[in-house]
Tab-separated table of C-alpha atoms in Angstrom:
chain	number	residue	atom	x	y	z
A	1	MET	CA	45.137	99.180	174.246
A	2	LEU	CA	44.466	98.822	177.599
A	3	ASP	CA	41.717	95.702	177.507
A	4	ILE	CA	43.062	92.513	178.161
A	5	GLU	CA	40.705	91.178	176.837
A	6	SER	CA	41.364	92.018	173.607
A	7	GLN	CA	44.842	90.814	173.793
A	8	LYS	CA	44.024	86.900	174.824
A	9	SER	CA	46.839	84.659	173.568
A	10	PRO	CA	46.575	83.639	170.057
A	11	LYS	CA	46.008	79.692	170.281
A	12	GLY	CA	49.216	79.072	168.532
A	13	ARG	CA	52.099	77.022	170.648
A	14	TRP	CA	53.567	79.975	172.836
A	15	PRO	CA	55.720	78.056	175.426
A	16	THR	CA	56.058	79.645	178.792
A	17	PRO	CA	58.509	82.828	179.658
A	18	PRO	CA	62.236	82.136	178.722
A	19	PHE	CA	65.070	82.581	180.593
A	20	ASP	CA	65.937	85.835	180.636
A	21	PRO	CA	69.661	86.426	181.914
A	22	ARG	CA	68.949	90.091	182.885
A	23	PHE	CA	66.598	88.269	186.349
A	24	PRO	CA	68.908	85.057	186.510
A	25	ASN	CA	67.951	85.091	190.765
A	26	GLN	CA	65.001	83.969	192.568
A	27	ASN	CA	63.711	86.861	192.594
A	28	GLN	CA	61.799	87.727	189.139
A	29	THR	CA	59.833	90.939	190.850
A	30	ARG	CA	61.436	93.013	188.280
A	31	ASN	CA	61.028	90.559	185.432
A	32	CYS	CA	57.043	90.916	185.889
A	33	TYR	CA	57.077	94.536	186.517
A	34	GLN	CA	59.711	95.280	183.715
A	35	ASN	CA	57.913	93.071	180.867
A	36	PHE	CA	54.447	94.876	182.389
A	37	LEU	CA	56.158	98.796	181.321
A	38	ASP	CA	57.761	97.247	177.894
A	39	TYR	CA	54.245	96.230	176.644
A	40	HIS	CA	52.316	99.624	177.823
A	41	ARG	CA	55.533	101.427	176.612
A	42	CYS	CA	55.613	99.450	173.513
A	43	VAL	CA	51.953	99.962	173.076
A	44	ARG	CA	52.124	103.940	173.292
A	45	LYS	CA	54.615	104.263	171.449
A	46	MET	CA	53.329	102.387	168.416
A	47	ASN	CA	49.938	104.194	168.794
A	48	GLN	CA	52.217	107.687	168.461
A	49	ARG	CA	53.631	106.104	165.570
A	50	GLY	CA	50.107	104.940	163.739
A	51	LYS	CA	51.384	101.619	163.638
A	52	GLY	CA	49.785	98.197	164.518
A	53	THR	CA	50.402	96.655	168.147
A	54	GLN	CA	51.396	93.422	166.717
A	55	PRO	CA	55.375	93.293	168.070
A	56	CYS	CA	54.375	94.115	171.870
A	57	GLU	CA	52.447	90.577	171.933
A	58	TYR	CA	55.316	89.164	173.391
A	59	TYR	CA	55.323	91.000	176.229
A	60	PHE	CA	52.266	91.077	177.110
A	61	ARG	CA	52.798	87.135	177.014
A	62	VAL	CA	55.203	86.910	179.060
A	63	PHE	CA	53.976	89.681	181.862
A	64	ARG	CA	50.559	87.566	181.923
A	65	SER	CA	52.643	84.299	181.885
A	66	LEU	CA	54.428	86.058	185.024
A	67	CYS	CA	53.065	88.509	186.639
A	68	PRO	CA	49.910	87.424	189.505
A	69	ARG	CA	46.442	88.817	188.602
A	70	SER	CA	46.487	90.774	191.092
A	71	TRP	CA	48.854	92.805	190.412
A	72	VAL	CA	48.014	92.830	186.379
A	73	GLN	CA	44.646	94.231	187.430
A	74	ARG	CA	45.615	96.478	190.334
A	75	TRP	CA	48.452	98.562	187.825
A	76	THR	CA	45.598	98.406	185.314
A	77	GLU	CA	43.426	99.886	187.606
A	78	GLN	CA	45.651	102.447	188.223
A	79	ILE	CA	47.056	103.473	184.828
A	80	GLN	CA	43.083	103.914	183.852
A	81	GLU	CA	42.779	106.176	186.860
A	82	GLY	CA	46.197	108.166	186.143
A	83	THR	CA	47.700	107.015	189.208
A	84	PHE	CA	50.266	104.494	188.514
A	85	ALA	CA	53.561	105.326	189.826
A	86	GLY	CA	55.595	103.830	186.651
A	87	LYS	CA	56.798	106.161	183.762
A	88	ILE	CA	54.713	104.866	180.208
B	1	MET	CA	53.949	61.624	202.546
B	2	PRO	CA	54.825	61.433	205.698
B	3	TYR	CA	53.755	58.536	207.948
B	4	PRO	CA	53.771	57.251	211.732
B	5	PHE	CA	57.580	56.828	213.372
B	6	GLN	CA	59.154	58.540	210.321
B	7	LEU	CA	63.079	58.547	211.302
B	8	GLY	CA	64.109	60.014	207.465
B	9	PHE	CA	63.197	61.886	204.507
B	10	GLN	CA	60.352	61.271	202.432
B	11	ASP	CA	60.853	59.227	199.000
B	12	ALA	CA	62.619	61.645	196.511
B	13	THR	CA	60.509	62.972	193.818
B	14	SER	CA	63.328	64.846	191.741
B	15	PRO	CA	66.872	64.767	190.940
B	16	ILE	CA	67.747	67.313	193.291
B	17	MET	CA	65.932	65.885	196.284
B	18	GLU	CA	67.682	62.831	195.583
B	19	GLU	CA	71.385	64.438	196.035
B	20	LEU	CA	70.178	65.879	198.853
B	21	LEU	CA	69.144	62.735	200.178
B	22	HIS	CA	72.223	61.161	199.422
B	23	PHE	CA	74.562	63.689	200.754
B	24	HIS	CA	72.883	63.505	203.926
B	25	ASP	CA	73.484	60.170	204.414
B	26	HIS	CA	77.033	61.233	203.702
B	27	THR	CA	77.337	63.969	206.122
B	28	LEU	CA	75.352	61.969	208.516
B	29	MET	CA	77.758	59.023	208.609
B	30	ILE	CA	80.363	61.414	209.302
B	31	VAL	CA	78.799	62.923	212.205
B	32	PHE	CA	78.180	59.387	213.123
B	33	LEU	CA	81.748	58.298	213.291
B	34	VAL	CA	82.900	61.364	214.986
B	35	SER	CA	80.891	61.291	217.746
B	36	SER	CA	81.092	57.702	218.476
B	37	LEU	CA	84.963	58.317	218.216
B	38	VAL	CA	84.519	61.059	220.804
B	39	LEU	CA	82.247	59.515	222.885
B	40	TYR	CA	84.918	56.253	222.389
B	41	ILE	CA	87.593	58.596	223.694
B	42	ILE	CA	85.811	59.935	226.718
B	43	SER	CA	84.918	56.125	228.198
B	44	LEU	CA	88.641	55.467	227.869
B	45	MET	CA	90.023	58.392	229.550
B	46	LEU	CA	87.276	57.624	232.389
B	47	THR	CA	88.038	53.981	232.942
B	48	THR	CA	91.684	54.031	232.829
B	49	LYS	CA	94.364	54.258	236.227
B	50	LEU	CA	97.216	55.344	233.986
B	51	THR	CA	98.381	58.762	234.416
B	52	HIS	CA	101.235	61.205	232.883
B	53	THR	CA	101.793	64.693	234.390
B	54	SER	CA	104.759	65.769	232.946
B	55	THR	CA	103.071	66.537	229.236
B	56	MET	CA	104.877	69.353	227.736
B	57	ASP	CA	103.974	68.916	223.656
B	58	ALA	CA	102.069	67.155	221.626
B	59	GLN	CA	103.246	68.089	217.989
B	60	GLU	CA	102.615	64.915	216.512
B	61	VAL	CA	99.124	64.361	217.375
B	62	GLU	CA	98.264	67.941	216.806
B	63	THR	CA	99.091	67.732	213.668
B	64	ILE	CA	97.194	64.790	212.846
B	65	TRP	CA	94.191	66.552	214.501
B	66	THR	CA	94.697	69.263	212.566
B	67	ILE	CA	94.881	68.069	209.256
B	68	LEU	CA	92.619	65.450	209.981
B	69	PRO	CA	89.139	67.389	210.863
B	70	ALA	CA	90.159	69.970	207.794
B	71	ILE	CA	90.224	67.117	204.973
B	72	ILE	CA	86.648	66.134	206.642
B	73	LEU	CA	85.461	69.525	206.295
B	74	ILE	CA	86.736	69.592	202.668
B	75	LEU	CA	84.904	66.250	202.321
B	76	ILE	CA	81.788	67.552	203.168
B	77	ALA	CA	81.969	71.069	201.287
B	78	LEU	CA	82.377	69.374	197.873
B	79	PRO	CA	79.492	67.531	197.473
B	80	SER	CA	77.498	70.116	198.681
B	81	LEU	CA	78.340	73.216	196.746
B	82	ARG	CA	78.133	71.145	194.107
B	83	ILE	CA	74.255	70.775	195.149
B	84	LEU	CA	73.984	73.935	195.830
B	85	TYR	CA	75.132	74.864	192.336
B	86	MET	CA	73.234	72.501	190.790
B	87	MET	CA	69.918	74.079	192.259
B	88	ASP	CA	70.498	77.357	190.491
B	89	GLU	CA	71.482	75.664	187.109
B	90	ILE	CA	69.613	77.643	183.742
B	91	ASN	CA	67.056	75.196	182.299
B	92	ASN	CA	64.478	76.289	180.463
B	93	PRO	CA	60.696	75.473	181.482
B	94	SER	CA	58.004	74.274	179.902
B	95	LEU	CA	55.357	75.557	181.726
B	96	THR	CA	54.391	78.780	184.103
B	97	VAL	CA	52.420	77.984	187.614
B	98	LYS	CA	51.845	80.625	190.517
B	99	THR	CA	50.870	80.655	193.881
B	100	MET	CA	49.536	83.063	196.041
B	101	GLY	CA	49.683	82.697	199.824
B	102	HIS	CA	46.507	84.007	201.767
B	103	GLN	CA	45.439	83.636	205.162
B	104	TRP	CA	45.003	80.811	205.330
B	105	TYR	CA	44.526	78.867	201.626
B	106	TRP	CA	46.800	78.834	198.663
B	107	SER	CA	45.562	79.934	194.791
B	108	TYR	CA	47.284	78.743	191.533
B	109	GLU	CA	47.077	80.285	188.584
B	110	TYR	CA	47.820	79.077	185.378
B	111	THR	CA	48.311	81.822	182.430
B	112	ASP	CA	50.358	80.748	180.056
B	113	TYR	CA	47.283	79.956	177.272
B	114	GLU	CA	44.136	80.617	178.993
B	115	ASP	CA	43.492	81.976	182.657
B	116	LEU	CA	42.730	79.067	184.956
B	117	ASN	CA	42.962	79.400	188.477
B	118	PHE	CA	41.409	78.110	191.865
B	119	ASP	CA	41.749	78.040	195.552
B	120	SER	CA	42.792	75.756	197.457
B	121	TYR	CA	41.492	75.143	201.056
B	122	MET	CA	42.105	72.232	203.371
B	123	ILE	CA	39.634	69.759	204.266
B	124	PRO	CA	38.678	70.064	207.854
B	125	THR	CA	39.179	67.009	209.608
B	126	GLN	CA	35.318	66.289	209.888
B	127	GLU	CA	34.588	65.905	206.269
B	128	LEU	CA	37.165	63.961	205.812
B	129	LYS	CA	36.335	60.741	203.174
B	130	PRO	CA	38.284	56.968	205.498
B	131	GLY	CA	41.684	56.849	204.289
B	132	GLU	CA	42.225	60.842	203.537
B	133	LEU	CA	44.971	62.007	205.424
B	134	ARG	CA	44.252	64.724	208.568
B	135	LEU	CA	45.377	68.135	207.993
B	136	LEU	CA	46.826	66.924	204.392
B	137	GLU	CA	44.081	66.691	202.278
B	138	VAL	CA	42.534	69.713	200.025
B	139	ASP	CA	39.614	70.201	197.783
B	140	ASN	CA	41.399	71.460	194.685
B	141	ARG	CA	45.145	69.709	194.513
B	142	VAL	CA	48.051	71.419	191.838
B	143	ILE	CA	47.416	69.533	188.680
B	144	LEU	CA	50.541	69.418	186.882
B	145	PRO	CA	52.533	67.471	184.155
B	146	VAL	CA	55.197	64.877	185.559
B	147	GLU	CA	58.880	64.638	184.159
B	148	MET	CA	58.599	68.316	182.806
B	149	THR	CA	60.589	71.525	184.103
B	150	ILE	CA	57.614	73.806	185.636
B	151	ARG	CA	58.639	77.332	186.621
B	152	MET	CA	57.014	77.916	190.066
B	153	LEU	CA	56.564	81.630	191.381
B	154	ILE	CA	55.549	82.226	194.546
B	155	SER	CA	54.061	85.328	196.445
B	156	SER	CA	51.802	86.558	198.879
B	157	GLU	CA	48.188	88.709	198.940
B	158	ASP	CA	48.635	89.343	202.872
B	159	VAL	CA	51.749	87.966	205.627
B	160	LEU	CA	54.593	85.911	205.289
B	161	HIS	CA	53.554	82.450	204.093
B	162	SER	CA	56.488	79.884	202.787
B	163	TRP	CA	55.419	77.008	199.852
B	164	THR	CA	57.177	73.465	200.501
B	165	VAL	CA	56.802	70.182	199.130
B	166	PRO	CA	59.514	67.777	201.092
B	167	SER	CA	59.136	65.031	198.556
B	168	LEU	CA	60.765	67.233	196.333
B	169	GLY	CA	62.999	69.170	197.922
B	170	LEU	CA	61.046	72.341	197.527
B	171	LYS	CA	60.901	75.595	199.842
B	172	THR	CA	60.207	78.792	199.444
B	173	ASP	CA	59.128	81.885	201.087
B	174	ALA	CA	55.629	84.137	199.368
B	175	ILE	CA	56.250	87.241	200.251
B	176	PRO	CA	54.047	89.839	199.706
B	177	GLY	CA	55.269	92.109	197.029
B	178	ARG	CA	57.894	89.751	195.930
B	179	LEU	CA	58.100	87.073	193.054
B	180	ASN	CA	60.326	84.096	194.244
B	181	GLN	CA	60.822	81.678	191.675
B	182	THR	CA	61.534	77.520	192.283
B	183	THR	CA	61.851	74.882	189.356
B	184	LEU	CA	59.724	72.217	189.712
B	185	MET	CA	60.667	68.774	188.140
B	186	GLY	CA	58.884	65.375	189.582
B	187	VAL	CA	59.777	62.050	187.756
B	188	ARG	CA	56.862	59.848	189.170
B	189	PRO	CA	53.572	60.355	188.737
B	190	GLY	CA	51.402	60.638	192.363
B	191	LEU	CA	50.287	62.995	194.993
B	192	TYR	CA	52.667	64.279	196.963
B	193	TYR	CA	51.827	66.761	200.294
B	194	GLY	CA	53.587	69.713	202.393
B	195	GLN	CA	52.119	72.305	204.272
B	196	CYS	CA	52.846	75.731	204.699
B	197	SER	CA	56.216	76.255	206.526
B	198	GLU	CA	56.236	79.994	208.178
B	199	ILE	CA	54.080	81.639	210.636
B	200	CYS	CA	50.806	83.047	209.144
B	201	GLY	CA	48.287	83.575	212.044
B	202	SER	CA	45.691	81.068	213.621
B	203	ASN	CA	45.243	78.820	210.834
B	204	HIS	CA	49.065	78.421	210.234
B	205	SER	CA	48.962	74.774	210.476
B	206	PHE	CA	46.068	74.008	208.401
B	207	MET	CA	46.423	75.371	204.691
B	208	PRO	CA	48.578	72.299	202.758
B	209	ILE	CA	49.744	71.809	199.547
B	210	VAL	CA	49.060	68.873	197.269
B	211	LEU	CA	50.647	68.303	194.269
B	212	GLU	CA	48.833	65.319	191.643
B	213	LEU	CA	51.754	64.713	189.237
B	214	VAL	CA	49.723	63.023	186.215
B	215	PRO	CA	51.048	62.329	182.364
B	216	LEU	CA	50.617	65.257	180.092
B	217	THR	CA	47.672	64.437	178.556
B	218	TYR	CA	45.394	63.686	181.437
B	219	PHE	CA	47.206	67.512	182.984
B	220	GLU	CA	45.691	68.816	179.457
B	221	LYS	CA	42.251	67.254	179.206
B	222	TRP	CA	42.182	68.474	183.056
B	223	SER	CA	43.133	72.031	182.426
B	224	VAL	CA	40.198	71.752	179.812
B	225	THR	CA	37.585	70.915	182.340
B	226	MET	CA	38.789	73.751	184.601
B	227	LEU	CA	38.264	76.853	182.641
């Protein structure tokens, strides 16, 4: 579930993340963070209900495109250690 | 690229930079006109024997030299605001590239499809080949497709830096903990140089940026070789 490698983007025509009207300005920090949170929340909820996590893939691809690798790595480690500050 | 004894901007490689160039021409012309008028009037004042010691008011000329500057300022403001809003237009990018500033190099990440990332260090002066530009060349250039709207996301891993490419009219601060977005659209293939524009330590002058804009097929071939 938390393994990025197992959720690699499909080899299809994934255009880059579209314009998100919730984040219209120069500062896209929240765009990256929000999609990261949404992905993990989606996966958690789907797993709770026993459903597949395929619909969560959109959030995964958006944060993979937008978020710097170092940030994703740091947050993933924090989630694994239980020290992640966000609500998932 | 910059050249010795350069007076103006580098040639524009993006539509926004073209607009900025023309706006600068327009505004600089107004500046020259006003300055030469003022200098001319000063020289007239200093070289006349005529005097007028009983001036009480000058309503007509005061009206003119209030209204006319107001009109000139409006003529400057309108194109300026037009370009400002043009820079903020919503466009749909075809590619996202992230760049992280470090002390003292840039790293680039292309993660739309696979995980492509590399560092870009300046080539030291002793290792330059003949014809290469001092303090501007890098080992790994940023290869990008030409004539495509590209979303650039800029941040930093340590201190403040600033990612600049003057030919495309781009300058965006790299701030740790913040992800700044800018839009890149090059209309011509070629090499475009820039330098870090925010003081970041001893080698601040030695972390340049080089964009290599190429046709899409070359970009796709290159990205496969870099994986």
